[in-house]
Amino acid sequence: MHLCECGSPLLVRYDLQQVKASFQREALQSRSHSLWRYEELLPIDDPEGVVSLGENMTPLLALEKLGQELGVPRLFLKDEGALPTGTFKARGAAIGVSRAKELGVSILVMPTNGNAGGAWAAYCAAAGIQAVIVMPESAPVMNWKECTLAGASLYLVNGLISDAGKIVARAISEYGWYDASTLKEPYRIEGKKTMGLELIEQLGWRVPDVILYPTGGGVGIIGIYKVIKELQEIGQLDGRLPRMVAVQSTGCAPIVKAWEQGKSESEFWENAHTAAFGITVPKALGDFLVLEAIYETEGCAIAVDDKEILEAQRQLASRQGLLVCPEGAATLCAAARLAQTGWIKKEDEVVLFNTGTGLKYPETVEANPEVLEPEDSLPG
Ligand SMILES: *Cc1c(COP(=O)(O)O)cnc(C)c1O
């Protein structure tokens, strides 16, 4: 069990005074272009023993054409699709599995909507840890396949991630396996926070005005907010905060509902369903931390519908050449909406997080090209 006695998540704390005294930006120059470069702010005892699949720094791309059209000329996209297993879940898995290995874990178990399962299965394969993964039957088929191929024990549940979570909880109490559920071990978030660290370094050690993030379990937002605070404490950032925006789907928007009602916790969302499968989380364990990050940064939460999401996915591909996942596309819809209402201003520097590659979601894309016979000619 890796929760507080009160049932809440535990967060990793560092001796930030000591880090402050020793941390030097210049030292990063000679380090690898990967999340491992931030070793002072990672919970790893032995950097030599880590499990790595090549977590390169991901590009921060200017969306010039779409930015102009939306009236947000300083619009950027951080493209996490370039990571191992195709999503930012690799960051959490790299640190989470490395730490599990340090702790001597031999079997770990987790519920997932798919991408975390794929990432943890891959890193566990590399680490020699047995992964037991439970995901909804409706998860993207690619996620089943990558888990199976990586040698994980995969089970599908006729239900949602919350149902998978219940099955996992029973297995843990029965067999004593290591619980790798979101926020039930404190290390995954340390990996995910490196998204924020990287962004800040890429911007020259400052934050943008607005960050839009597709929010499911909320670890991404919590992690980015956590690392901003850490960087402030070690004197690497001034006190300015980016307005953080949690983007959800109208088919599953518990955080949006809670934010609209000014609440500090969300309620279970019934009959959750969206094409942006990775953000189908009806009730997140860390919902109160996500809401805190939104309130503290004067951000907001916004829901967009599947039709808009798929249209935004097409736009990003046809206008900018980027094949993003539906979750990532949702952030573009949200930015468009917030620019329309004036919440995002023309001079704001805005960063969208594309959390994964669209290649993992062939079933969300419609394409009906014409089939030719060998003797046919092209219409010209
Ligand atoms: C898991 C996932 C999310 C949600 O991330 P959280 O940090 O859990 O809120 C968003 N997009 C994709 C593609 C995901 O796999």
Short mmCIF file of C-alpha atoms in Angstrom, two decimals, residues 6-365:
data_model
loop_
_atom_site.label_atom_id
_atom_site.label_comp_id
_atom_site.label_asym_id
_atom_site.label_seq_id
_atom_site.Cartn_x
_atom_site.Cartn_y
_atom_site.Cartn_z
CA CYS A 6 -6.13 8.81 5.34
CA GLY A 7 -6.51 7.22 1.88
CA SER A 8 -5.05 10.15 -0.09
CA PRO A 9 -2.18 9.93 -2.58
CA LEU A 10 1.40 10.40 -1.39
CA LEU A 11 3.64 12.84 -3.26
CA VAL A 12 7.43 12.66 -3.44
CA ARG A 13 9.22 15.46 -1.55
CA TYR A 14 12.82 16.45 -2.16
CA ASP A 15 15.25 18.37 -0.01
CA LEU A 16 14.76 21.46 -2.15
CA GLN A 17 17.14 23.60 -0.11
CA GLN A 18 19.89 21.18 -0.94
CA VAL A 19 18.85 21.02 -4.62
CA LYS A 20 18.78 24.82 -4.70
CA ALA A 21 22.34 24.98 -3.45
CA SER A 22 23.67 22.50 -6.01
CA PHE A 23 21.45 22.82 -9.12
CA GLN A 24 23.03 24.52 -12.13
CA ARG A 25 21.36 24.95 -15.49
CA GLU A 26 24.74 24.72 -17.22
CA ALA A 27 25.17 21.18 -15.91
CA LEU A 28 22.21 20.12 -18.06
CA GLN A 29 24.09 20.94 -21.25
CA SER A 30 26.25 17.86 -21.03
CA ARG A 31 23.41 15.51 -20.09
CA SER A 32 21.26 13.29 -22.31
CA HIS A 33 18.37 14.89 -24.19
CA SER A 34 15.83 12.90 -22.23
CA LEU A 35 13.88 13.12 -19.01
CA TRP A 36 16.85 11.63 -17.15
CA ARG A 37 18.62 14.99 -17.45
CA TYR A 38 16.56 16.27 -14.50
CA GLU A 39 18.10 13.82 -12.03
CA GLU A 40 18.07 16.30 -9.11
CA LEU A 41 14.27 16.28 -9.21
CA LEU A 42 13.74 12.55 -9.81
CA PRO A 43 13.19 9.88 -7.13
CA ILE A 44 15.91 7.52 -8.36
CA ASP A 45 18.67 6.24 -6.07
CA ASP A 46 20.87 4.60 -8.69
CA PRO A 47 20.86 6.34 -12.10
CA GLU A 48 22.93 3.47 -13.54
CA GLY A 49 20.16 0.93 -12.97
CA VAL A 50 17.24 2.74 -14.59
CA VAL A 51 14.94 1.21 -17.21
CA SER A 52 15.08 3.35 -20.35
CA LEU A 53 13.64 2.86 -23.83
CA GLY A 54 15.00 6.15 -25.18
CA GLU A 55 12.69 8.84 -23.75
CA ASN A 56 13.88 11.67 -25.97
CA MET A 57 12.83 15.26 -25.27
CA THR A 58 9.67 15.93 -27.28
CA PRO A 59 9.33 18.80 -29.76
CA LEU A 60 7.57 22.06 -28.99
CA LEU A 61 6.03 23.05 -32.31
CA ALA A 62 4.59 26.39 -33.38
CA LEU A 63 1.09 25.98 -34.87
CA GLU A 64 1.43 29.04 -37.08
CA LYS A 65 -1.44 28.49 -39.50
CA LEU A 66 -4.02 27.31 -36.97
CA GLY A 67 -2.84 29.92 -34.47
CA GLN A 68 -3.44 32.72 -36.97
CA GLU A 69 -6.88 31.37 -37.83
CA LEU A 70 -7.92 31.09 -34.18
CA GLY A 71 -6.61 34.55 -33.32
CA VAL A 72 -3.93 33.06 -31.06
CA PRO A 73 -0.72 33.79 -32.97
CA ARG A 74 1.49 32.35 -30.21
CA LEU A 75 -0.02 28.86 -30.28
CA PHE A 76 2.28 25.89 -29.63
CA LEU A 77 1.92 22.15 -29.36
CA LYS A 78 4.13 19.91 -27.28
CA ASP A 79 4.10 16.62 -29.13
CA GLU A 80 4.32 13.69 -26.76
CA GLY A 81 3.57 11.22 -29.55
CA ALA A 82 7.30 10.94 -30.15
CA LEU A 83 7.92 8.97 -26.94
CA PRO A 84 8.37 5.17 -26.62
CA THR A 85 4.97 3.40 -27.01
CA GLY A 86 3.63 6.58 -28.62
CA THR A 87 2.27 8.47 -25.60
CA PHE A 88 3.44 10.53 -22.62
CA LYS A 89 2.56 7.52 -20.46
CA ALA A 90 6.13 6.42 -21.20
CA ARG A 91 7.36 9.17 -18.85
CA GLY A 92 5.38 7.80 -15.93
CA ALA A 93 6.36 4.24 -16.79
CA ALA A 94 10.08 5.04 -17.13
CA ILE A 95 10.24 6.47 -13.62
CA GLY A 96 7.55 4.23 -12.09
CA VAL A 97 9.06 0.98 -13.34
CA SER A 98 12.64 2.08 -12.59
CA ARG A 99 11.59 2.81 -9.03
CA ALA A 100 9.63 -0.47 -8.74
CA LYS A 101 12.78 -2.26 -9.87
CA GLU A 102 14.83 -0.45 -7.22
CA LEU A 103 12.28 -1.56 -4.64
CA GLY A 104 12.67 -5.18 -5.74
CA VAL A 105 9.16 -5.61 -7.16
CA SER A 106 8.58 -8.80 -9.17
CA ILE A 107 4.86 -8.51 -10.05
CA LEU A 108 2.88 -5.31 -10.45
CA VAL A 109 -0.76 -4.79 -11.35
CA MET A 110 -2.72 -1.84 -12.71
CA PRO A 111 -6.06 -0.77 -14.15
CA THR A 112 -5.76 1.38 -17.29
CA ASN A 113 -7.67 2.86 -20.20
CA GLY A 114 -4.98 1.39 -22.44
CA ASN A 115 -1.99 3.65 -23.02
CA ALA A 116 -0.60 3.38 -19.49
CA GLY A 117 -0.97 -0.39 -19.78
CA GLY A 118 0.97 -0.40 -23.04
CA ALA A 119 3.74 1.75 -21.60
CA TRP A 120 4.05 -0.14 -18.30
CA ALA A 121 3.95 -3.49 -20.12
CA ALA A 122 6.87 -2.37 -22.30
CA TYR A 123 9.00 -1.00 -19.44
CA CYS A 124 8.20 -4.04 -17.28
CA ALA A 125 9.32 -6.31 -20.13
CA ALA A 126 12.62 -4.44 -20.23
CA ALA A 127 12.93 -4.54 -16.43
CA GLY A 128 12.05 -8.22 -16.05
CA ILE A 129 8.97 -7.43 -13.96
CA GLN A 130 5.70 -9.31 -14.55
CA ALA A 131 2.90 -6.85 -15.38
CA VAL A 132 -0.76 -7.71 -14.80
CA ILE A 133 -2.97 -5.25 -16.69
CA VAL A 134 -6.75 -4.82 -16.58
CA MET A 135 -8.48 -2.51 -19.07
CA PRO A 136 -12.00 -1.92 -20.41
CA GLU A 137 -13.04 -4.17 -23.26
CA SER A 138 -13.78 -1.02 -25.25
CA ALA A 139 -10.16 0.23 -25.01
CA PRO A 140 -8.34 0.75 -28.34
CA VAL A 141 -7.40 -2.65 -29.78
CA MET A 142 -3.80 -1.50 -30.28
CA ASN A 143 -3.53 -1.27 -26.49
CA TRP A 144 -4.50 -4.92 -26.05
CA LYS A 145 -2.01 -5.93 -28.66
CA GLU A 146 0.96 -4.03 -27.29
CA CYS A 147 0.37 -5.42 -23.79
CA THR A 148 0.05 -8.96 -25.09
CA LEU A 149 3.12 -8.69 -27.29
CA ALA A 150 5.16 -7.33 -24.37
CA GLY A 151 4.28 -10.43 -22.36
CA ALA A 152 1.97 -8.80 -19.83
CA SER A 153 -0.95 -10.77 -18.36
CA LEU A 154 -3.82 -8.83 -19.91
CA TYR A 155 -7.47 -8.96 -18.85
CA LEU A 156 -10.35 -7.01 -20.36
CA VAL A 157 -13.32 -6.00 -18.27
CA ASN A 158 -16.85 -5.51 -19.44
CA GLY A 159 -16.97 -2.05 -17.82
CA LEU A 160 -15.00 1.15 -17.27
CA ILE A 161 -11.55 1.88 -15.81
CA SER A 162 -13.26 2.26 -12.43
CA ASP A 163 -14.45 -1.36 -12.73
CA ALA A 164 -10.95 -2.45 -13.71
CA GLY A 165 -9.76 -0.64 -10.58
CA LYS A 166 -12.06 -2.67 -8.35
CA ILE A 167 -10.78 -5.96 -9.79
CA VAL A 168 -7.20 -4.77 -9.31
CA ALA A 169 -7.88 -3.74 -5.71
CA ARG A 170 -9.22 -7.23 -4.94
CA ALA A 171 -6.16 -8.87 -6.49
CA ILE A 172 -3.86 -6.67 -4.41
CA SER A 173 -5.51 -7.57 -1.14
CA GLU A 174 -5.52 -11.24 -2.11
CA TYR A 175 -2.03 -11.65 -3.60
CA GLY A 176 -0.09 -8.68 -2.25
CA TRP A 177 1.04 -7.53 -5.70
CA TYR A 178 2.61 -4.08 -6.14
CA ASP A 179 -0.14 -1.54 -6.82
CA ALA A 180 0.77 0.59 -9.86
CA SER A 181 -2.68 2.26 -10.12
CA THR A 182 -2.72 5.98 -10.91
CA LEU A 183 -1.68 7.95 -7.81
CA LYS A 184 -1.53 4.81 -5.66
CA GLU A 185 2.22 4.85 -6.04
CA PRO A 186 3.95 8.24 -5.93
CA TYR A 187 6.55 7.78 -8.70
CA ARG A 188 4.53 7.81 -11.91
CA ILE A 189 3.70 11.47 -11.34
CA GLU A 190 7.43 12.24 -10.98
CA GLY A 191 7.90 10.93 -14.51
CA LYS A 192 4.93 12.85 -15.87
CA LYS A 193 6.06 16.11 -14.31
CA THR A 194 9.04 16.08 -16.67
CA MET A 195 6.61 17.19 -19.42
CA GLY A 196 6.39 20.48 -17.59
CA LEU A 197 10.10 20.65 -16.83
CA GLU A 198 10.98 20.09 -20.46
CA LEU A 199 8.50 22.70 -21.63
CA ILE A 200 9.92 25.24 -19.18
CA GLU A 201 13.49 24.54 -20.26
CA GLN A 202 12.48 24.75 -23.95
CA LEU A 203 10.91 28.17 -23.30
CA GLY A 204 14.14 29.41 -21.68
CA TRP A 205 13.20 28.79 -18.04
CA ARG A 206 9.85 30.49 -17.99
CA VAL A 207 6.21 29.38 -18.18
CA PRO A 208 3.70 30.16 -20.96
CA ASP A 209 0.49 32.11 -20.25
CA VAL A 210 -1.84 29.15 -20.76
CA ILE A 211 -1.42 25.37 -20.73
CA LEU A 212 -4.22 23.15 -22.08
CA TYR A 213 -4.10 19.52 -21.06
CA PRO A 214 -6.49 16.61 -21.84
CA THR A 215 -7.41 15.47 -18.36
CA GLY A 216 -8.35 11.95 -17.31
CA GLY A 217 -6.76 10.78 -14.07
CA GLY A 218 -5.19 14.21 -13.84
CA VAL A 219 -1.61 13.11 -13.25
CA GLY A 220 -0.33 15.28 -16.09
CA ILE A 221 -1.78 18.49 -14.67
CA ILE A 222 -0.83 17.60 -11.11
CA GLY A 223 2.72 16.80 -12.20
CA ILE A 224 3.21 19.96 -14.23
CA TYR A 225 1.87 22.08 -11.36
CA LYS A 226 4.07 20.24 -8.85
CA VAL A 227 7.25 20.81 -10.84
CA ILE A 228 6.49 24.50 -11.36
CA LYS A 229 6.32 24.85 -7.57
CA GLU A 230 9.56 22.88 -7.18
CA LEU A 231 11.35 25.06 -9.73
CA GLN A 232 10.11 28.17 -7.96
CA GLU A 233 11.43 26.85 -4.67
CA ILE A 234 14.88 26.14 -6.06
CA GLY A 235 14.99 29.61 -7.59
CA GLN A 236 14.77 28.56 -11.26
CA LEU A 237 11.39 30.21 -11.95
CA ASP A 238 9.81 33.46 -10.85
CA GLY A 239 6.39 33.44 -9.19
CA ARG A 240 4.36 33.70 -12.39
CA LEU A 241 2.01 30.74 -13.00
CA PRO A 242 0.52 29.55 -16.28
CA ARG A 243 -3.30 29.40 -16.29
CA MET A 244 -3.90 25.66 -16.39
CA VAL A 245 -6.85 24.35 -18.35
CA ALA A 246 -8.25 20.85 -17.85
CA VAL A 247 -9.84 19.69 -21.10
CA GLN A 248 -12.41 16.88 -20.96
CA SER A 249 -15.02 15.39 -23.26
CA THR A 250 -18.72 16.18 -22.87
CA GLY A 251 -19.11 12.38 -22.58
CA CYS A 252 -17.05 12.34 -19.37
CA ALA A 253 -16.50 15.70 -17.67
CA PRO A 254 -16.44 15.26 -13.87
CA ILE A 255 -13.66 17.82 -13.35
CA VAL A 256 -15.43 20.39 -15.52
CA LYS A 257 -18.65 19.91 -13.60
CA ALA A 258 -16.90 20.27 -10.25
CA TRP A 259 -15.05 23.40 -11.42
CA GLU A 260 -18.26 24.97 -12.74
CA GLN A 261 -19.82 24.42 -9.33
CA GLY A 262 -16.78 25.75 -7.50
CA LYS A 263 -16.25 22.42 -5.73
CA SER A 264 -12.97 20.99 -4.51
CA GLU A 265 -13.81 17.39 -5.46
CA SER A 266 -15.60 15.73 -8.37
CA GLU A 267 -18.49 13.28 -8.39
CA PHE A 268 -18.61 9.95 -10.22
CA TRP A 269 -19.68 10.51 -13.85
CA GLU A 270 -22.31 7.99 -14.93
CA ASN A 271 -22.30 6.34 -18.39
CA ALA A 272 -18.96 7.84 -19.39
CA HIS A 273 -18.19 7.57 -23.09
CA THR A 274 -15.89 9.39 -25.55
CA ALA A 275 -13.71 8.76 -28.60
CA ALA A 276 -10.90 10.32 -26.56
CA PHE A 277 -10.58 7.07 -24.69
CA GLY A 278 -7.60 8.03 -22.53
CA ILE A 279 -9.65 10.66 -20.72
CA THR A 280 -12.62 8.44 -19.88
CA VAL A 281 -12.08 8.59 -16.11
CA PRO A 282 -15.42 8.93 -14.28
CA LYS A 283 -13.82 9.76 -10.91
CA ALA A 284 -10.13 10.45 -10.43
CA LEU A 285 -8.43 9.72 -7.11
CA GLY A 286 -6.47 12.97 -7.46
CA ASP A 287 -9.43 15.11 -8.59
CA PHE A 288 -8.93 17.52 -5.66
CA LEU A 289 -5.31 18.10 -6.69
CA VAL A 290 -6.34 18.84 -10.29
CA LEU A 291 -8.97 21.29 -9.07
CA GLU A 292 -6.45 22.90 -6.73
CA ALA A 293 -4.05 23.43 -9.65
CA ILE A 294 -6.86 25.00 -11.70
CA TYR A 295 -7.99 27.32 -8.89
CA GLU A 296 -4.47 28.30 -7.81
CA THR A 297 -3.42 29.20 -11.35
CA GLU A 298 -6.69 30.97 -12.23
CA GLY A 299 -7.22 28.41 -14.95
CA CYS A 300 -10.45 26.74 -15.99
CA ALA A 301 -11.99 23.44 -17.07
CA ILE A 302 -13.84 22.92 -20.32
CA ALA A 303 -15.61 20.05 -22.10
CA VAL A 304 -15.68 19.55 -25.86
CA ASP A 305 -17.69 16.98 -27.82
CA ASP A 306 -16.47 14.07 -29.91
CA LYS A 307 -17.54 15.59 -33.20
CA GLU A 308 -15.42 18.69 -32.54
CA ILE A 309 -12.54 16.51 -31.38
CA LEU A 310 -12.46 14.46 -34.57
CA GLU A 311 -12.73 17.63 -36.66
CA ALA A 312 -9.78 19.15 -34.76
CA GLN A 313 -7.81 15.96 -35.33
CA ARG A 314 -8.42 16.36 -39.06
CA GLN A 315 -7.43 20.03 -38.93
CA LEU A 316 -4.16 19.34 -37.18
CA ALA A 317 -3.33 16.72 -39.80
CA SER A 318 -4.46 18.61 -42.89
CA ARG A 319 -3.26 22.10 -41.88
CA GLN A 320 -0.14 21.32 -39.85
CA GLY A 321 0.82 17.78 -40.85
CA LEU A 322 0.39 16.41 -37.32
CA LEU A 323 -1.32 13.10 -36.64
CA VAL A 324 -2.40 13.59 -33.03
CA CYS A 325 -4.50 11.43 -30.74
CA PRO A 326 -8.14 12.44 -30.06
CA GLU A 327 -7.20 13.50 -26.51
CA GLY A 328 -4.60 15.90 -27.89
CA ALA A 329 -7.01 17.17 -30.53
CA ALA A 330 -9.46 18.05 -27.75
CA THR A 331 -7.06 20.74 -26.51
CA LEU A 332 -7.26 22.52 -29.88
CA CYS A 333 -11.08 22.59 -29.67
CA ALA A 334 -10.80 24.02 -26.17
CA ALA A 335 -8.29 26.68 -27.25
CA ALA A 336 -10.57 27.69 -30.13
CA ARG A 337 -13.53 28.01 -27.79
CA LEU A 338 -11.60 29.96 -25.15
CA ALA A 339 -10.20 32.32 -27.79
CA GLN A 340 -13.75 32.95 -29.01
CA THR A 341 -15.00 33.86 -25.55
CA GLY A 342 -11.98 36.08 -24.92
CA TRP A 343 -10.67 33.96 -22.03
CA ILE A 344 -7.55 33.40 -24.15
CA LYS A 345 -6.27 36.75 -25.37
CA LYS A 346 -4.49 37.53 -28.61
CA GLU A 347 -1.18 38.17 -26.87
CA ASP A 348 -1.27 35.00 -24.76
CA GLU A 349 1.35 32.35 -25.30
CA VAL A 350 -0.63 29.12 -25.37
CA VAL A 351 0.68 25.55 -25.19
CA LEU A 352 -1.43 22.52 -26.14
CA PHE A 353 -0.34 19.09 -24.98
CA ASN A 354 -0.72 16.39 -27.56
CA THR A 355 -0.47 13.42 -25.24
CA GLY A 356 0.00 10.73 -27.89
CA THR A 357 0.29 9.78 -31.53
CA GLY A 358 -2.84 9.32 -33.64
CA LEU A 359 -1.28 6.14 -35.00
CA LYS A 360 -2.60 4.27 -31.96
CA TYR A 361 -6.22 5.10 -32.84
CA PRO A 362 -6.89 3.89 -36.39
CA GLU A 363 -10.55 3.26 -35.47
CA THR A 364 -11.30 6.97 -34.85
CA VAL A 365 -10.29 7.99 -38.37
#
